[in-house]
Amino acid sequence: MFNLRKSMALTLPLGEASDQDKWDNGGLERKRQLLIEIVLRSRLTALMVDGDTTCWVLKQELLRSYGVQTLGVDNGRDAIDLIASDAAFNLIIIEKILPVLNGLEVTRQICEIGMRCKMLAVTAYSGESERQAFLATSVDVFIEKPLDLEHLVPILRELDRQ
Amino acid sequence: MDLAALKTQLKNFVQSMFEEGVLDNQFSQIQALQDSTNPNFVEEVITLFCNDAERIINEINRNLGYQNVDFSNLDSYVHQLKGSSSSIGANRLKLACANLRQASDERNKEGCLQALQLITCEYCLLRRKFQALLHLERSIVELETNQK
């Protein structure tokens, strides 16, 4: 689902002069490396499912910086209830270990409900057995935290093209 | 100390945290997310992280105090601490979590206690440095506000 919007060229802020003053050459180079410019035609929506507040806030701000509307829940049961109530999202980002209902079970139930969207599992430890278990459900991408731009930006571009 | 000197001090302090391996590039991404629409983002995230980390470390400590340790429960806490450490760029703390995870997997209580000691040390170091960083940031904001 999307609404057509005016094209937006979004970059992470390069910073005004006073911010640049905070950075030495190495810091500026790091900041330039973080700049990934993408043009979004659509207003994308994302559901974040993570019981950890720090991770939740960081992912929300990262998505917000690209103009993605986000909704977050901190446990698996609330995620299922939301999906079951016909809430629709372009992207679901889910952690493996969650209160009430774990991430793997949540992805299985989302699949059973019939929700179709991009699903990204972002978890603290990405062992091979965990990876295979998630990919066997409806998860499209399985990565280890942190959620980085190298994984996120191609996903946003793909969703925007759809 | 004047504004320019304070900014240089902050810049050098953050750089030293990268060089010591206390922080990794993920922290740079967090700094890049702070802008005029979210001017206190770094402080908010650091505060959230420290509150959560202390809670988790205390819970792990409590769990390891029991005669029969619930290693499954312990694993959940380690998972969470590693995840938030990775997400904020707390590199050495993240690495310290690996030792605890391995000891927990092996059901090695003594190993867990030793690993927790390391985690506690790394967290205390990180917290001290974050406090210094935020103190510098607040001083800069105060000076900039006074100069307007």
mmCIF file of C-alpha atoms in Angstrom:
data_model
loop_
_atom_site.group_PDB
_atom_site.id
_atom_site.type_symbol
_atom_site.label_atom_id
_atom_site.label_comp_id
_atom_site.label_asym_id
_atom_site.label_seq_id
_atom_site.Cartn_x
_atom_site.Cartn_y
_atom_site.Cartn_z
ATOM 1 C CA MET A 1 0.000 0.000 0.000
ATOM 2 C CA PHE A 2 1.307 3.466 -0.764
ATOM 3 C CA ASN A 3 0.256 6.993 -1.478
ATOM 4 C CA LEU A 4 1.878 8.816 -4.340
ATOM 5 C CA ARG A 5 3.831 11.736 -2.989
ATOM 6 C CA LYS A 6 6.042 14.399 -4.387
ATOM 7 C CA SER A 7 9.521 13.032 -4.996
ATOM 8 C CA MET A 8 11.792 13.561 -2.102
ATOM 9 C CA ALA A 9 15.525 13.420 -2.225
ATOM 10 C CA LEU A 10 16.558 12.390 1.215
ATOM 11 C CA THR A 11 20.015 12.417 2.601
ATOM 12 C CA LEU A 12 21.209 12.047 6.094
ATOM 13 C CA PRO A 13 22.119 15.554 7.202
ATOM 14 C CA LEU A 14 25.574 16.610 6.061
ATOM 15 C CA GLY A 15 25.419 19.187 8.794
ATOM 16 C CA GLU A 16 25.648 22.897 8.930
ATOM 17 C CA ALA A 17 28.920 24.697 9.435
ATOM 18 C CA SER A 18 28.681 24.494 13.223
ATOM 19 C CA ASP A 19 28.141 20.727 13.077
ATOM 20 C CA GLN A 20 31.032 20.247 10.681
ATOM 21 C CA ASP A 21 33.227 22.001 13.171
ATOM 22 C CA LYS A 22 32.705 19.044 15.472
ATOM 23 C CA TRP A 23 34.342 16.672 13.063
ATOM 24 C CA ASP A 24 37.956 16.176 12.118
ATOM 25 C CA ASN A 25 38.771 14.936 8.618
ATOM 26 C CA GLY A 26 38.274 11.345 9.669
ATOM 27 C CA GLY A 27 34.914 12.168 11.199
ATOM 28 C CA LEU A 28 33.746 14.016 8.110
ATOM 29 C CA GLU A 29 34.763 11.087 5.970
ATOM 30 C CA ARG A 30 32.772 8.778 8.212
ATOM 31 C CA LYS A 31 29.775 11.073 7.916
ATOM 32 C CA ARG A 32 30.073 11.174 4.106
ATOM 33 C CA GLN A 33 30.193 7.386 4.059
ATOM 34 C CA LEU A 34 26.897 7.355 5.928
ATOM 35 C CA LEU A 35 25.174 9.484 3.331
ATOM 36 C CA ILE A 36 23.059 7.338 1.083
ATOM 37 C CA GLU A 37 20.788 9.381 -1.091
ATOM 38 C CA ILE A 38 17.539 7.789 -2.154
ATOM 39 C CA VAL A 39 14.492 9.235 -3.861
ATOM 40 C CA LEU A 40 11.212 7.956 -2.475
ATOM 41 C CA ARG A 41 8.070 8.327 -4.541
ATOM 42 C CA SER A 42 5.869 6.631 -2.006
ATOM 43 C CA ARG A 43 5.122 6.999 1.653
ATOM 44 C CA LEU A 44 6.185 3.669 3.062
ATOM 45 C CA THR A 45 5.035 2.214 6.343
ATOM 46 C CA ALA A 46 6.901 -0.113 8.655
ATOM 47 C CA LEU A 47 6.091 -2.136 11.736
ATOM 48 C CA MET A 48 8.903 -2.704 14.202
ATOM 49 C CA VAL A 49 8.689 -5.555 16.655
ATOM 50 C CA ASP A 50 11.406 -5.377 19.280
ATOM 51 C CA GLY A 51 11.296 -5.652 23.062
ATOM 52 C CA ASP A 52 14.443 -3.580 23.520
ATOM 53 C CA THR A 53 13.789 0.152 23.830
ATOM 54 C CA THR A 54 17.199 1.286 22.610
ATOM 55 C CA CYS A 55 16.985 -0.798 19.451
ATOM 56 C CA TRP A 56 13.384 0.281 18.897
ATOM 57 C CA VAL A 57 14.198 4.010 19.119
ATOM 58 C CA LEU A 58 17.226 3.703 16.852
ATOM 59 C CA LYS A 59 15.395 1.798 14.141
ATOM 60 C CA GLN A 60 12.471 4.188 14.322
ATOM 61 C CA GLU A 61 14.717 7.225 13.877
ATOM 62 C CA LEU A 62 16.638 5.603 11.050
ATOM 63 C CA LEU A 63 13.441 4.819 9.190
ATOM 64 C CA ARG A 64 12.022 8.249 9.976
ATOM 65 C CA SER A 65 15.083 9.873 8.436
ATOM 66 C CA TYR A 66 14.071 8.240 5.149
ATOM 67 C CA GLY A 67 10.463 9.362 5.490
ATOM 68 C CA VAL A 68 9.112 5.947 6.476
ATOM 69 C CA GLN A 69 6.120 6.033 8.808
ATOM 70 C CA THR A 70 6.724 3.630 11.633
ATOM 71 C CA LEU A 71 4.667 1.859 14.223
ATOM 72 C CA GLY A 72 6.293 -0.176 16.956
ATOM 73 C CA VAL A 73 5.259 -2.903 19.359
ATOM 74 C CA ASP A 74 7.392 -4.467 22.029
ATOM 75 C CA ASN A 75 6.038 -8.000 22.075
ATOM 76 C CA GLY A 76 4.994 -10.706 19.670
ATOM 77 C CA ARG A 77 1.355 -10.945 20.755
ATOM 78 C CA ASP A 78 0.691 -7.266 20.021
ATOM 79 C CA ALA A 79 2.295 -7.698 16.619
ATOM 80 C CA ILE A 80 -0.026 -10.584 15.748
ATOM 81 C CA ASP A 81 -3.092 -8.739 17.050
ATOM 82 C CA LEU A 82 -2.176 -5.730 14.910
ATOM 83 C CA ILE A 83 -1.743 -7.800 11.760
ATOM 84 C CA ALA A 84 -4.908 -9.755 12.467
ATOM 85 C CA SER A 85 -6.829 -6.469 12.692
ATOM 86 C CA ASP A 86 -5.985 -5.841 9.033
ATOM 87 C CA ALA A 87 -3.273 -3.283 9.670
ATOM 88 C CA ALA A 88 -1.077 -3.245 6.573
ATOM 89 C CA PHE A 89 2.604 -2.429 6.275
ATOM 90 C CA ASN A 90 5.182 -2.348 3.496
ATOM 91 C CA LEU A 91 7.879 -3.610 5.828
ATOM 92 C CA ILE A 92 8.032 -5.534 9.085
ATOM 93 C CA ILE A 93 11.265 -5.557 11.060
ATOM 94 C CA ILE A 94 11.278 -8.212 13.731
ATOM 95 C CA GLU A 95 13.616 -9.369 16.487
ATOM 96 C CA LYS A 96 14.003 -13.049 17.329
ATOM 97 C CA ILE A 97 13.661 -12.872 21.101
ATOM 98 C CA LEU A 98 10.467 -11.142 22.156
ATOM 99 C CA PRO A 99 8.246 -11.117 25.218
ATOM 100 C CA VAL A 100 5.071 -13.252 25.121
ATOM 101 C CA LEU A 101 5.590 -14.729 21.660
ATOM 102 C CA ASN A 102 9.015 -15.162 20.037
ATOM 103 C CA GLY A 103 9.900 -13.665 16.687
ATOM 104 C CA LEU A 104 9.987 -16.946 14.815
ATOM 105 C CA GLU A 105 6.474 -17.849 15.926
ATOM 106 C CA VAL A 106 5.286 -14.340 15.061
ATOM 107 C CA THR A 107 6.588 -14.646 11.507
ATOM 108 C CA ARG A 108 4.908 -18.045 11.126
ATOM 109 C CA GLN A 109 1.569 -16.657 12.292
ATOM 110 C CA ILE A 110 1.884 -13.608 10.054
ATOM 111 C CA CYS A 111 2.382 -15.994 7.149
ATOM 112 C CA GLU A 112 -0.676 -18.006 8.189
ATOM 113 C CA ILE A 113 -2.783 -14.852 8.418
ATOM 114 C CA GLY A 114 -1.819 -14.189 4.822
ATOM 115 C CA MET A 115 -0.099 -10.847 5.292
ATOM 116 C CA ARG A 116 2.191 -10.119 2.344
ATOM 117 C CA CYS A 117 4.968 -7.623 2.878
ATOM 118 C CA LYS A 118 8.728 -7.424 3.113
ATOM 119 C CA MET A 119 9.950 -8.997 6.309
ATOM 120 C CA LEU A 120 13.329 -8.336 7.807
ATOM 121 C CA ALA A 121 14.586 -10.227 10.848
ATOM 122 C CA VAL A 122 17.200 -8.213 12.757
ATOM 123 C CA THR A 123 18.509 -10.036 15.768
ATOM 124 C CA ALA A 124 21.441 -9.948 18.148
ATOM 125 C CA TYR A 125 22.885 -13.339 17.191
ATOM 126 C CA SER A 126 22.609 -14.744 13.694
ATOM 127 C CA GLY A 127 23.521 -18.391 13.944
ATOM 128 C CA GLU A 128 23.011 -20.576 10.869
ATOM 129 C CA SER A 129 20.196 -22.604 12.426
ATOM 130 C CA GLU A 130 18.376 -19.409 13.372
ATOM 131 C CA ARG A 131 18.884 -18.012 9.898
ATOM 132 C CA GLN A 132 17.483 -21.143 8.248
ATOM 133 C CA ALA A 133 14.525 -21.258 10.637
ATOM 134 C CA PHE A 134 13.553 -17.659 9.854
ATOM 135 C CA LEU A 135 14.071 -17.936 6.125
ATOM 136 C CA ALA A 136 11.854 -21.020 6.112
ATOM 137 C CA THR A 137 9.014 -18.765 7.250
ATOM 138 C CA SER A 138 8.102 -15.586 5.406
ATOM 139 C CA VAL A 139 11.205 -13.604 6.331
ATOM 140 C CA ASP A 140 12.996 -12.181 3.296
ATOM 141 C CA VAL A 141 16.206 -11.002 4.924
ATOM 142 C CA PHE A 142 17.893 -12.126 8.125
ATOM 143 C CA ILE A 143 20.696 -10.022 9.560
ATOM 144 C CA GLU A 144 22.560 -9.474 12.763
ATOM 145 C CA LYS A 145 22.065 -6.200 14.646
ATOM 146 C CA PRO A 146 22.576 -3.350 14.064
ATOM 147 C CA LEU A 147 20.199 -2.537 11.246
ATOM 148 C CA ASP A 148 22.566 -0.916 8.770
ATOM 149 C CA LEU A 149 22.028 1.211 5.691
ATOM 150 C CA GLU A 150 23.666 -1.358 3.418
ATOM 151 C CA HIS A 151 20.711 -3.668 4.078
ATOM 152 C CA LEU A 152 17.976 -1.099 4.652
ATOM 153 C CA VAL A 153 18.405 1.186 1.638
ATOM 154 C CA PRO A 154 18.118 -1.518 -1.066
ATOM 155 C CA ILE A 155 14.968 -2.773 0.675
ATOM 156 C CA LEU A 156 13.438 0.726 0.726
ATOM 157 C CA ARG A 157 14.305 1.208 -2.949
ATOM 158 C CA GLU A 158 12.710 -2.111 -3.836
ATOM 159 C CA LEU A 159 9.551 -1.291 -1.892
ATOM 160 C CA ASP A 160 9.339 2.123 -3.485
ATOM 161 C CA ARG A 161 9.494 0.564 -6.962
ATOM 162 C CA GLN A 162 6.575 -1.764 -6.230
ATOM 163 C CA MET B 1 36.944 27.476 27.963
ATOM 164 C CA ASP B 2 35.657 29.034 24.741
ATOM 165 C CA LEU B 3 33.228 27.385 22.312
ATOM 166 C CA ALA B 4 35.796 26.396 19.703
ATOM 167 C CA ALA B 5 38.014 24.780 22.299
ATOM 168 C CA LEU B 6 35.074 22.856 23.738
ATOM 169 C CA LYS B 7 34.085 21.576 20.319
ATOM 170 C CA THR B 8 37.630 20.462 19.661
ATOM 171 C CA GLN B 9 37.717 18.724 23.006
ATOM 172 C CA LEU B 10 34.478 16.882 22.208
ATOM 173 C CA LYS B 11 35.699 15.915 18.765
ATOM 174 C CA ASN B 12 38.942 14.552 20.157
ATOM 175 C CA PHE B 13 37.182 12.744 22.966
ATOM 176 C CA VAL B 14 34.810 10.933 20.609
ATOM 177 C CA GLN B 15 37.716 10.089 18.335
ATOM 178 C CA SER B 16 39.598 8.583 21.264
ATOM 179 C CA MET B 17 36.622 6.352 22.023
ATOM 180 C CA PHE B 18 36.761 5.048 18.460
ATOM 181 C CA GLU B 19 40.501 4.501 18.645
ATOM 182 C CA GLU B 20 40.238 2.618 21.934
ATOM 183 C CA GLY B 21 37.575 0.374 20.441
ATOM 184 C CA VAL B 22 35.020 1.509 22.996
ATOM 185 C CA LEU B 23 32.798 2.668 20.138
ATOM 186 C CA ASP B 24 32.512 1.555 16.539
ATOM 187 C CA ASN B 25 31.103 3.107 13.389
ATOM 188 C CA GLN B 26 27.529 2.417 14.428
ATOM 189 C CA PHE B 27 27.820 5.331 16.889
ATOM 190 C CA SER B 28 28.684 7.607 13.969
ATOM 191 C CA GLN B 29 25.370 6.683 12.384
ATOM 192 C CA ILE B 30 23.572 7.655 15.582
ATOM 193 C CA GLN B 31 25.348 11.014 15.629
ATOM 194 C CA ALA B 32 24.392 11.525 11.991
ATOM 195 C CA LEU B 33 20.733 11.010 12.879
ATOM 196 C CA GLN B 34 20.810 13.968 15.280
ATOM 197 C CA ASP B 35 19.612 17.109 13.564
ATOM 198 C CA SER B 36 17.658 20.282 14.224
ATOM 199 C CA THR B 37 14.396 18.326 14.342
ATOM 200 C CA ASN B 38 15.852 15.934 16.887
ATOM 201 C CA PRO B 39 18.617 17.922 18.626
ATOM 202 C CA ASN B 40 18.914 15.713 21.709
ATOM 203 C CA PHE B 41 18.812 12.358 19.973
ATOM 204 C CA VAL B 42 22.281 11.233 21.018
ATOM 205 C CA GLU B 43 21.648 12.013 24.681
ATOM 206 C CA GLU B 44 18.250 10.324 24.591
ATOM 207 C CA VAL B 45 19.659 7.160 23.087
ATOM 208 C CA ILE B 46 22.605 7.039 25.470
ATOM 209 C CA THR B 47 20.286 7.498 28.439
ATOM 210 C CA LEU B 48 17.919 4.771 27.228
ATOM 211 C CA PHE B 49 20.791 2.417 26.588
ATOM 212 C CA CYS B 50 22.425 2.938 29.972
ATOM 213 C CA ASN B 51 19.147 2.449 31.829
ATOM 214 C CA ASP B 52 18.460 -0.792 29.950
ATOM 215 C CA ALA B 53 22.023 -2.063 30.238
ATOM 216 C CA GLU B 54 22.128 -1.543 33.987
ATOM 217 C CA ARG B 55 18.809 -3.294 34.414
ATOM 218 C CA ILE B 56 19.981 -6.258 32.343
ATOM 219 C CA ILE B 57 23.345 -6.524 34.104
ATOM 220 C CA ASN B 58 21.567 -6.480 37.463
ATOM 221 C CA GLU B 59 19.183 -9.198 36.271
ATOM 222 C CA ILE B 60 22.059 -11.352 35.046
ATOM 223 C CA ASN B 61 23.808 -10.859 38.368
ATOM 224 C CA ARG B 62 20.665 -11.870 40.222
ATOM 225 C CA ASN B 63 20.182 -14.944 38.049
ATOM 226 C CA LEU B 64 23.726 -16.095 38.622
ATOM 227 C CA GLY B 65 23.179 -15.786 42.363
ATOM 228 C CA TYR B 66 20.758 -18.697 42.350
ATOM 229 C CA GLN B 67 22.025 -22.179 43.039
ATOM 230 C CA ASN B 68 20.230 -23.489 39.963
ATOM 231 C CA VAL B 69 20.822 -20.987 37.217
ATOM 232 C CA ASP B 70 18.150 -20.642 34.570
ATOM 233 C CA PHE B 71 20.494 -20.527 31.584
ATOM 234 C CA SER B 72 17.659 -20.101 29.127
ATOM 235 C CA ASN B 73 16.585 -16.952 30.923
ATOM 236 C CA LEU B 74 20.202 -15.851 31.098
ATOM 237 C CA ASP B 75 20.579 -16.327 27.365
ATOM 238 C CA SER B 76 17.646 -13.986 26.733
ATOM 239 C CA TYR B 77 19.275 -11.257 28.789
ATOM 240 C CA VAL B 78 22.628 -11.679 27.061
ATOM 241 C CA HIS B 79 20.865 -11.590 23.717
ATOM 242 C CA GLN B 80 19.213 -8.317 24.617
ATOM 243 C CA LEU B 81 22.388 -6.714 25.946
ATOM 244 C CA LYS B 82 24.365 -7.760 22.899
ATOM 245 C CA GLY B 83 21.649 -6.410 20.623
ATOM 246 C CA SER B 84 21.449 -3.002 22.247
ATOM 247 C CA SER B 85 25.249 -2.773 22.523
ATOM 248 C CA SER B 86 25.585 -3.526 18.810
ATOM 249 C CA SER B 87 22.881 -1.019 17.961
ATOM 250 C CA ILE B 88 24.471 1.879 19.852
ATOM 251 C CA GLY B 89 27.995 1.024 18.704
ATOM 252 C CA ALA B 90 29.295 -0.095 22.092
ATOM 253 C CA ASN B 91 31.955 -2.281 20.544
ATOM 254 C CA ARG B 92 33.872 -3.610 23.538
ATOM 255 C CA LEU B 93 30.713 -4.256 25.513
ATOM 256 C CA LYS B 94 29.269 -6.137 22.540
ATOM 257 C CA LEU B 95 32.382 -8.295 22.349
ATOM 258 C CA ALA B 96 32.267 -8.961 26.091
ATOM 259 C CA CYS B 97 28.761 -10.367 25.673
ATOM 260 C CA ALA B 98 30.158 -13.151 23.477
ATOM 261 C CA ASN B 99 32.095 -14.603 26.421
ATOM 262 C CA LEU B 100 29.002 -14.706 28.567
ATOM 263 C CA ARG B 101 26.977 -16.277 25.808
ATOM 264 C CA GLN B 102 29.514 -19.026 25.316
ATOM 265 C CA ALA B 103 29.693 -19.768 29.044
ATOM 266 C CA SER B 104 25.908 -19.806 29.200
ATOM 267 C CA ASP B 105 25.722 -22.208 26.240
ATOM 268 C CA GLU B 106 28.161 -24.483 28.080
ATOM 269 C CA ARG B 107 26.074 -24.194 31.263
ATOM 270 C CA ASN B 108 29.274 -23.057 32.954
ATOM 271 C CA LYS B 109 28.234 -20.970 35.954
ATOM 272 C CA GLU B 110 31.777 -20.048 36.966
ATOM 273 C CA GLY B 111 32.548 -19.011 33.426
ATOM 274 C CA CYS B 112 29.400 -16.900 33.410
ATOM 275 C CA LEU B 113 30.461 -15.125 36.576
ATOM 276 C CA GLN B 114 33.859 -14.293 35.118
ATOM 277 C CA ALA B 115 32.311 -13.100 31.901
ATOM 278 C CA LEU B 116 29.844 -10.955 33.830
ATOM 279 C CA GLN B 117 32.750 -9.336 35.634
ATOM 280 C CA LEU B 118 34.225 -8.305 32.294
ATOM 281 C CA ILE B 119 30.871 -7.038 31.057
ATOM 282 C CA THR B 120 30.443 -4.974 34.204
ATOM 283 C CA CYS B 121 33.913 -3.443 33.775
ATOM 284 C CA GLU B 122 33.311 -2.617 30.144
ATOM 285 C CA TYR B 123 29.917 -1.134 30.910
ATOM 286 C CA CYS B 124 31.308 1.049 33.726
ATOM 287 C CA LEU B 125 34.050 2.308 31.421
ATOM 288 C CA LEU B 126 31.540 3.064 28.688
ATOM 289 C CA ARG B 127 29.178 4.805 31.067
ATOM 290 C CA ARG B 128 31.966 7.050 32.407
ATOM 291 C CA LYS B 129 32.948 8.014 28.893
ATOM 292 C CA PHE B 130 29.345 8.613 27.841
ATOM 293 C CA GLN B 131 28.866 10.851 30.883
ATOM 294 C CA ALA B 132 31.936 12.870 29.917
ATOM 295 C CA LEU B 133 30.743 13.081 26.310
ATOM 296 C CA LEU B 134 27.312 14.317 27.326
ATOM 297 C CA HIS B 135 28.821 16.821 29.750
ATOM 298 C CA LEU B 136 30.833 18.312 26.889
ATOM 299 C CA GLU B 137 27.793 18.363 24.603
ATOM 300 C CA ARG B 138 25.692 20.136 27.222
ATOM 301 C CA SER B 139 28.447 22.683 27.852
ATOM 302 C CA ILE B 140 28.585 23.408 24.130
ATOM 303 C CA VAL B 141 24.818 23.840 23.901
ATOM 304 C CA GLU B 142 24.843 26.137 26.929
ATOM 305 C CA LEU B 143 27.593 28.316 25.483
ATOM 306 C CA GLU B 144 25.893 28.464 22.085
ATOM 307 C CA THR B 145 22.627 29.444 23.731
ATOM 308 C CA ASN B 146 24.297 32.181 25.779
ATOM 309 C CA GLN B 147 25.988 33.582 22.711
ATOM 310 C CA LYS B 148 22.683 33.994 20.804
#
